[in-house]
Amino acid sequence: MTPTPKPLLLVASTEKSQLRALEAEFAAGGYAVVTASAEHAVVEQAQNQKPHAIVLDVGVAPPGYGLARTLRTDPAISPATPIVLTRPGKATRTQQIEAWRAGAWDLREEPFDPEDFIARLNVFVQAKLELDRVGAECLVDRSSGLYNPEGLERRAAELAAFAVRQGLGLACAVFRPARALPDNTAGDRMALAFKSAGRTSDAIGRTGPAEFAVFAPGTNTWAAARLVQRMTDSVEREFTHMEERGKRRRWRSGPATAPPKPPTRSRHPNCSPKRAARWKRTARPGRGRGLLTRPSPRTTR
């Protein structure tokens, strides 16, 4: 039986001694811990590591609770991620209310009792883990109705097997903006635009807050380029609010195709979620018309 991975905790503080002490306490309490000591590092770690909770010392980005507010409104960070703030000395009622308005779940006063802190944090994290589990099991993105990453991976495997059995081609295309969206609402609107632009026969998934993948069976290289152009035009019409100061937001996008092969029961190797992920890591903005760029399609072999 595969062991359950430890919940991931991001701990941030400018005091190195405090950071080491907190890391040791939380590790002993059953957490995997990553640390940061600067504002930009906190945001980067939160976006990339996707922690199950964040413990943030208010001294990382004084004054006030601006960093907590930044994390709470970042579309790459789940609104369900608990943020616990720590501060030296007694917090006033006004400071408590300000922390909650910034998106924090709790404001802890230093020095604090580690056992009490971990016990309370466990309650927050269990709620986050349960929400993640339910979201993964339902296989669809709650706000848009598109496949979530788990659902898209399953559906892509089914389409790949079908394409191999029938001797059909299979295309996959990935779309994401070259710059970050301002908030989660913009990402949700973009997801709805992709849902409206998609065909029933295609599998469209939301693989990130503003990242989308399309798997299209029975599609060759020429048709894959047409698919990207069609999505370009449709999203441009549906998502007009993406214009900013008279300039349209640039996107990374492009197709990869797997040509038809003689029917077989082996899994199709050339158009999979892993291949799409490799494409996303190496994609660069190209030149194109409208919101979505259109790099030349390529055939994988």
CSV table of C-alpha atoms in Angstrom, one decimal:
chain,number,residue,atom,x,y,z
A,1,MET,CA,0.0,0.0,0.0
A,2,THR,CA,1.4,3.4,-1.0
A,3,PRO,CA,2.0,5.6,2.0
A,4,THR,CA,0.0,8.9,2.2
A,5,PRO,CA,2.2,11.9,1.4
A,6,LYS,CA,2.6,14.4,4.2
A,7,PRO,CA,0.8,17.7,3.8
A,8,LEU,CA,3.0,20.5,2.4
A,9,LEU,CA,3.4,23.6,4.6
A,10,LEU,CA,5.0,26.9,3.4
A,11,VAL,CA,6.6,28.7,6.4
A,12,ALA,CA,7.9,32.3,5.9
A,13,SER,CA,9.8,34.5,8.3
A,14,THR,CA,12.7,37.0,8.1
A,15,GLU,CA,14.2,35.6,11.4
A,16,LYS,CA,16.4,32.6,10.5
A,17,SER,CA,16.3,31.2,14.1
A,18,GLN,CA,12.5,31.4,14.2
A,19,LEU,CA,12.3,29.8,10.7
A,20,ARG,CA,14.5,26.9,11.8
A,21,ALA,CA,12.5,26.4,15.0
A,22,LEU,CA,9.2,26.5,13.1
A,23,GLU,CA,10.5,24.1,10.5
A,24,ALA,CA,11.5,21.6,13.1
A,25,GLU,CA,8.3,21.9,15.0
A,26,PHE,CA,6.1,21.4,12.0
A,27,ALA,CA,8.2,18.6,10.6
A,28,ALA,CA,7.8,16.8,13.9
A,29,GLY,CA,4.1,17.4,13.7
A,30,GLY,CA,3.8,15.4,10.4
A,31,TYR,CA,4.3,18.1,7.7
A,32,ALA,CA,6.6,18.4,4.8
A,33,VAL,CA,8.0,22.0,5.1
A,34,VAL,CA,9.3,24.5,2.6
A,35,THR,CA,10.6,27.9,3.8
A,36,ALA,CA,11.0,31.4,2.5
A,37,SER,CA,12.3,34.6,4.0
A,38,ALA,CA,11.5,37.3,1.3
A,39,GLU,CA,8.3,38.5,-0.2
A,40,HIS,CA,9.0,37.5,-3.7
A,41,ALA,CA,10.2,34.0,-2.6
A,42,VAL,CA,6.9,33.5,-0.6
A,43,VAL,CA,4.8,34.3,-3.7
A,44,GLU,CA,7.0,32.1,-6.0
A,45,GLN,CA,6.9,29.1,-3.6
A,46,ALA,CA,3.2,29.4,-3.1
A,47,GLN,CA,2.6,29.5,-6.8
A,48,ASN,CA,4.9,26.6,-7.7
A,49,GLN,CA,4.7,24.3,-4.7
A,50,LYS,CA,0.9,24.5,-4.1
A,51,PRO,CA,1.2,24.1,-0.3
A,52,HIS,CA,-1.7,22.9,1.7
A,53,ALA,CA,-1.3,25.8,4.1
A,54,ILE,CA,0.9,28.9,4.6
A,55,VAL,CA,2.3,30.2,7.8
A,56,LEU,CA,3.4,33.8,7.3
A,57,ASP,CA,5.2,36.1,9.7
A,58,VAL,CA,3.8,39.7,9.1
A,59,GLY,CA,7.4,41.0,9.3
A,60,VAL,CA,8.2,39.5,5.9
A,61,ALA,CA,6.4,42.3,4.1
A,62,PRO,CA,5.6,45.1,6.5
A,63,PRO,CA,3.6,47.2,7.2
A,64,GLY,CA,0.1,45.6,7.4
A,65,TYR,CA,-1.1,42.5,5.8
A,66,GLY,CA,-0.5,43.3,2.1
A,67,LEU,CA,1.3,40.0,1.4
A,68,ALA,CA,-1.5,37.9,2.8
A,69,ARG,CA,-3.9,39.9,0.5
A,70,THR,CA,-1.7,39.3,-2.5
A,71,LEU,CA,-1.6,35.6,-1.8
A,72,ARG,CA,-5.3,35.4,-1.3
A,73,THR,CA,-6.1,37.1,-4.6
A,74,ASP,CA,-3.4,35.3,-6.7
A,75,PRO,CA,-5.3,33.1,-9.2
A,76,ALA,CA,-2.5,30.4,-9.0
A,77,ILE,CA,-3.2,29.9,-5.3
A,78,SER,CA,-6.4,28.1,-4.2
A,79,PRO,CA,-8.8,30.3,-2.2
A,80,ALA,CA,-9.2,27.2,0.1
A,81,THR,CA,-5.5,27.3,1.1
A,82,PRO,CA,-5.3,28.3,4.8
A,83,ILE,CA,-3.1,31.3,5.5
A,84,VAL,CA,-2.1,31.7,9.2
A,85,LEU,CA,-0.3,35.0,10.2
A,86,THR,CA,2.1,35.3,13.1
A,87,ARG,CA,3.1,38.5,14.8
A,88,PRO,CA,5.1,39.4,18.0
A,89,GLY,CA,3.1,40.6,21.0
A,90,LYS,CA,-0.6,41.0,21.7
A,91,ALA,CA,-2.8,41.6,18.7
A,92,THR,CA,-5.5,44.2,19.0
A,93,ARG,CA,-9.1,43.6,17.9
A,94,THR,CA,-8.5,46.0,15.0
A,95,GLN,CA,-5.5,44.0,13.9
A,96,GLN,CA,-7.4,40.7,14.1
A,97,ILE,CA,-10.2,42.1,11.9
A,98,GLU,CA,-7.7,43.5,9.5
A,99,ALA,CA,-6.0,40.1,9.2
A,100,TRP,CA,-9.3,38.4,8.4
A,101,ARG,CA,-10.1,41.0,5.8
A,102,ALA,CA,-6.8,40.3,4.2
A,103,GLY,CA,-7.8,36.6,3.8
A,104,ALA,CA,-6.0,35.1,6.8
A,105,TRP,CA,-7.7,32.2,8.6
A,106,ASP,CA,-6.0,33.0,11.9
A,107,LEU,CA,-3.6,35.5,13.5
A,108,ARG,CA,-1.3,33.9,16.1
A,109,GLU,CA,0.6,35.9,18.7
A,110,GLU,CA,4.3,35.2,19.4
A,111,PRO,CA,5.5,33.5,21.5
A,112,PHE,CA,3.0,30.7,20.9
A,113,ASP,CA,2.5,27.2,22.1
A,114,PRO,CA,3.7,24.8,19.3
A,115,GLU,CA,1.3,22.0,20.3
A,116,ASP,CA,-1.7,24.3,20.3
A,117,PHE,CA,-0.6,25.9,17.0
A,118,ILE,CA,-0.2,22.5,15.2
A,119,ALA,CA,-3.5,21.2,16.6
A,120,ARG,CA,-5.3,24.2,15.2
A,121,LEU,CA,-3.4,24.1,11.9
A,122,ASN,CA,-4.3,20.4,11.5
A,123,VAL,CA,-8.0,21.3,11.5
A,124,PHE,CA,-7.5,23.8,8.7
A,125,VAL,CA,-5.3,21.5,6.6
A,126,GLN,CA,-7.8,18.6,6.9
A,127,ALA,CA,-10.5,20.7,5.5
A,128,LYS,CA,-8.2,21.7,2.6
A,129,LEU,CA,-7.2,18.0,1.9
A,130,GLU,CA,-10.9,16.9,1.9
A,131,LEU,CA,-11.7,19.7,-0.6
A,132,ASP,CA,-8.8,18.6,-2.8
A,133,ARG,CA,-10.0,15.0,-2.6
A,134,VAL,CA,-13.5,15.8,-3.6
A,135,GLY,CA,-12.4,18.0,-6.4
A,136,ALA,CA,-10.1,15.3,-7.8
A,137,GLU,CA,-12.8,12.6,-7.6
A,138,CYS,CA,-15.5,14.7,-9.4
A,139,LEU,CA,-13.1,15.0,-12.5
A,140,VAL,CA,-14.5,18.4,-13.5
A,141,ASP,CA,-13.6,22.0,-12.7
A,142,ARG,CA,-16.3,23.4,-10.5
A,143,SER,CA,-16.5,26.9,-11.9
A,144,SER,CA,-16.5,26.0,-15.6
A,145,GLY,CA,-17.5,22.4,-16.1
A,146,LEU,CA,-14.3,21.6,-18.0
A,147,TYR,CA,-12.3,18.6,-17.1
A,148,ASN,CA,-9.9,19.2,-14.2
A,149,PRO,CA,-6.3,17.8,-14.5
A,150,GLU,CA,-7.3,14.4,-13.1
A,151,GLY,CA,-10.4,14.2,-15.4
A,152,LEU,CA,-8.4,15.3,-18.5
A,153,GLU,CA,-5.7,12.7,-17.9
A,154,ARG,CA,-8.3,10.0,-17.7
A,155,ARG,CA,-10.2,11.2,-20.7
A,156,ALA,CA,-7.0,11.7,-22.7
A,157,ALA,CA,-6.0,8.1,-22.0
A,158,GLU,CA,-9.4,6.9,-23.2
A,159,LEU,CA,-9.1,8.9,-26.4
A,160,ALA,CA,-5.6,7.7,-27.1
A,161,ALA,CA,-6.6,4.1,-26.7
A,162,PHE,CA,-9.6,4.7,-29.0
A,163,ALA,CA,-7.4,6.4,-31.6
A,164,VAL,CA,-5.0,3.5,-31.6
A,165,ARG,CA,-7.7,0.9,-31.9
A,166,GLN,CA,-9.4,2.7,-34.8
A,167,GLY,CA,-6.2,3.8,-36.5
A,168,LEU,CA,-7.0,7.5,-36.1
A,169,GLY,CA,-4.8,10.5,-35.6
A,170,LEU,CA,-4.9,12.4,-32.4
A,171,ALA,CA,-4.1,16.1,-31.8
A,172,CYS,CA,-3.5,18.0,-28.6
A,173,ALA,CA,-3.1,21.7,-28.1
A,174,VAL,CA,-2.2,23.7,-25.0
A,175,PHE,CA,-3.2,27.4,-24.4
A,176,ARG,CA,-2.0,29.8,-21.7
A,177,PRO,CA,-1.5,33.6,-21.4
A,178,ALA,CA,2.1,34.8,-21.6
A,179,ARG,CA,1.4,37.0,-18.6
A,180,ALA,CA,-0.5,36.2,-15.4
A,181,LEU,CA,-4.2,37.1,-15.1
A,182,PRO,CA,-5.2,39.7,-12.5
A,183,ASP,CA,-7.4,37.4,-10.4
A,184,ASN,CA,-9.4,34.2,-10.1
A,185,THR,CA,-12.5,35.7,-11.7
A,186,ALA,CA,-10.6,36.4,-14.9
A,187,GLY,CA,-9.5,32.8,-15.0
A,188,ASP,CA,-13.0,31.6,-14.5
A,189,ARG,CA,-14.3,33.8,-17.3
A,190,MET,CA,-11.6,32.5,-19.6
A,191,ALA,CA,-12.5,28.9,-18.8
A,192,LEU,CA,-16.1,29.6,-19.8
A,193,ALA,CA,-14.9,31.1,-23.0
A,194,PHE,CA,-12.9,27.9,-23.8
A,195,LYS,CA,-15.9,25.8,-22.9
A,196,SER,CA,-18.1,27.8,-25.3
A,197,ALA,CA,-15.5,27.5,-28.1
A,198,GLY,CA,-15.0,23.7,-27.8
A,199,ARG,CA,-16.5,20.9,-29.8
A,200,THR,CA,-18.5,18.1,-28.1
A,201,SER,CA,-16.1,15.5,-29.6
A,202,ASP,CA,-13.0,17.1,-28.1
A,203,ALA,CA,-11.8,16.8,-24.5
A,204,ILE,CA,-11.1,20.2,-23.0
A,205,GLY,CA,-9.5,20.5,-19.6
A,206,ARG,CA,-8.5,23.3,-17.3
A,207,THR,CA,-5.0,22.3,-16.2
A,208,GLY,CA,-4.3,25.5,-14.3
A,209,PRO,CA,-6.0,28.7,-13.2
A,210,ALA,CA,-5.4,30.1,-16.8
A,211,GLU,CA,-4.1,27.1,-18.6
A,212,PHE,CA,-6.1,24.8,-20.9
A,213,ALA,CA,-5.5,21.7,-23.0
A,214,VAL,CA,-7.6,20.2,-25.8
A,215,PHE,CA,-7.4,16.6,-27.1
A,216,ALA,CA,-9.0,16.1,-30.5
A,217,PRO,CA,-9.4,12.6,-32.0
A,218,GLY,CA,-9.4,12.0,-35.7
A,219,THR,CA,-7.4,15.2,-36.3
A,220,ASN,CA,-4.4,15.5,-38.5
A,221,THR,CA,-1.7,18.3,-38.7
A,222,TRP,CA,-3.7,20.6,-41.0
A,223,ALA,CA,-6.8,20.2,-38.9
A,224,ALA,CA,-4.9,20.8,-35.7
A,225,ALA,CA,-3.7,24.1,-37.0
A,226,ARG,CA,-7.3,24.9,-37.9
A,227,LEU,CA,-8.3,23.9,-34.3
A,228,VAL,CA,-5.9,26.4,-32.8
A,229,GLN,CA,-7.2,29.1,-35.2
A,230,ARG,CA,-10.8,28.4,-34.4
A,231,MET,CA,-10.1,28.5,-30.7
A,232,THR,CA,-8.2,31.8,-31.3
A,233,ASP,CA,-11.2,33.4,-33.0
A,234,SER,CA,-13.8,32.1,-30.6
A,235,VAL,CA,-12.0,33.0,-27.4
A,236,GLU,CA,-11.2,36.5,-28.8
A,237,ARG,CA,-14.9,37.0,-29.4
A,238,GLU,CA,-16.0,35.5,-26.0
A,239,PHE,CA,-13.2,37.1,-23.9
A,240,THR,CA,-13.1,40.7,-25.0
A,241,HIS,CA,-12.4,42.0,-21.5
A,242,MET,CA,-8.8,40.7,-21.9
A,243,GLU,CA,-7.9,43.9,-23.7
A,244,GLU,CA,-5.7,46.1,-21.6
A,245,ARG,CA,-4.8,49.7,-22.4
A,246,GLY,CA,-5.5,49.1,-26.0
A,247,LYS,CA,-3.2,46.1,-26.2
A,248,ARG,CA,-4.4,42.5,-26.4
A,249,ARG,CA,-2.8,40.0,-24.1
A,250,ARG,CA,-0.4,37.6,-25.8
A,251,TRP,CA,-0.8,33.9,-25.4
A,252,ARG,CA,1.3,30.8,-25.8
A,253,SER,CA,-0.5,28.1,-27.8
A,254,GLY,CA,0.1,25.5,-30.4
A,255,PRO,CA,-0.8,21.9,-31.5
A,256,ALA,CA,1.0,18.6,-31.6
A,257,THR,CA,-0.3,15.7,-33.6
A,258,ALA,CA,0.1,11.9,-33.7
A,259,PRO,CA,-0.4,10.5,-37.2
A,260,PRO,CA,-2.7,7.6,-37.8
A,261,LYS,CA,-1.2,4.1,-37.3
A,262,PRO,CA,-2.4,0.6,-38.0
A,263,PRO,CA,-5.0,-0.5,-35.4
A,264,THR,CA,-3.5,-2.0,-32.3
A,265,ARG,CA,-4.5,-2.4,-28.7
A,266,SER,CA,-1.3,-0.8,-27.3
A,267,ARG,CA,-1.5,2.7,-25.8
A,268,HIS,CA,-0.9,5.6,-28.2
A,269,PRO,CA,2.5,7.0,-27.2
A,270,ASN,CA,2.7,10.3,-29.0
A,271,CYS,CA,-0.1,12.5,-27.7
A,272,SER,CA,-0.4,12.2,-23.9
A,273,PRO,CA,-0.8,14.5,-21.0
A,274,LYS,CA,3.0,14.1,-20.3
A,275,ARG,CA,3.7,15.2,-23.9
A,276,ALA,CA,1.4,18.2,-23.4
A,277,ALA,CA,3.2,19.1,-20.2
A,278,ARG,CA,6.6,18.9,-22.0
A,279,TRP,CA,5.2,21.2,-24.6
A,280,LYS,CA,4.0,23.7,-22.0
A,281,ARG,CA,7.5,23.9,-20.4
A,282,THR,CA,9.2,24.7,-23.7
A,283,ALA,CA,6.5,26.9,-25.3
A,284,ARG,CA,7.4,30.5,-26.3
A,285,PRO,CA,5.3,33.4,-27.5
A,286,GLY,CA,4.9,33.4,-31.2
A,287,ARG,CA,3.5,35.7,-33.8
A,288,GLY,CA,-0.2,35.4,-34.6
A,289,ARG,CA,-3.5,37.1,-35.0
A,290,GLY,CA,-5.7,38.0,-32.1
A,291,LEU,CA,-5.4,36.8,-28.5
A,292,LEU,CA,-3.7,33.4,-29.3
A,293,THR,CA,-0.4,33.0,-31.0
A,294,ARG,CA,-0.2,30.4,-33.8
A,295,PRO,CA,3.2,28.5,-34.0
A,296,SER,CA,3.6,26.2,-36.9
A,297,PRO,CA,2.1,22.8,-36.2
A,298,ARG,CA,4.5,19.9,-35.9
A,299,THR,CA,4.1,16.2,-36.3
A,300,THR,CA,5.5,14.0,-33.6
A,301,ARG,CA,6.9,10.6,-34.5
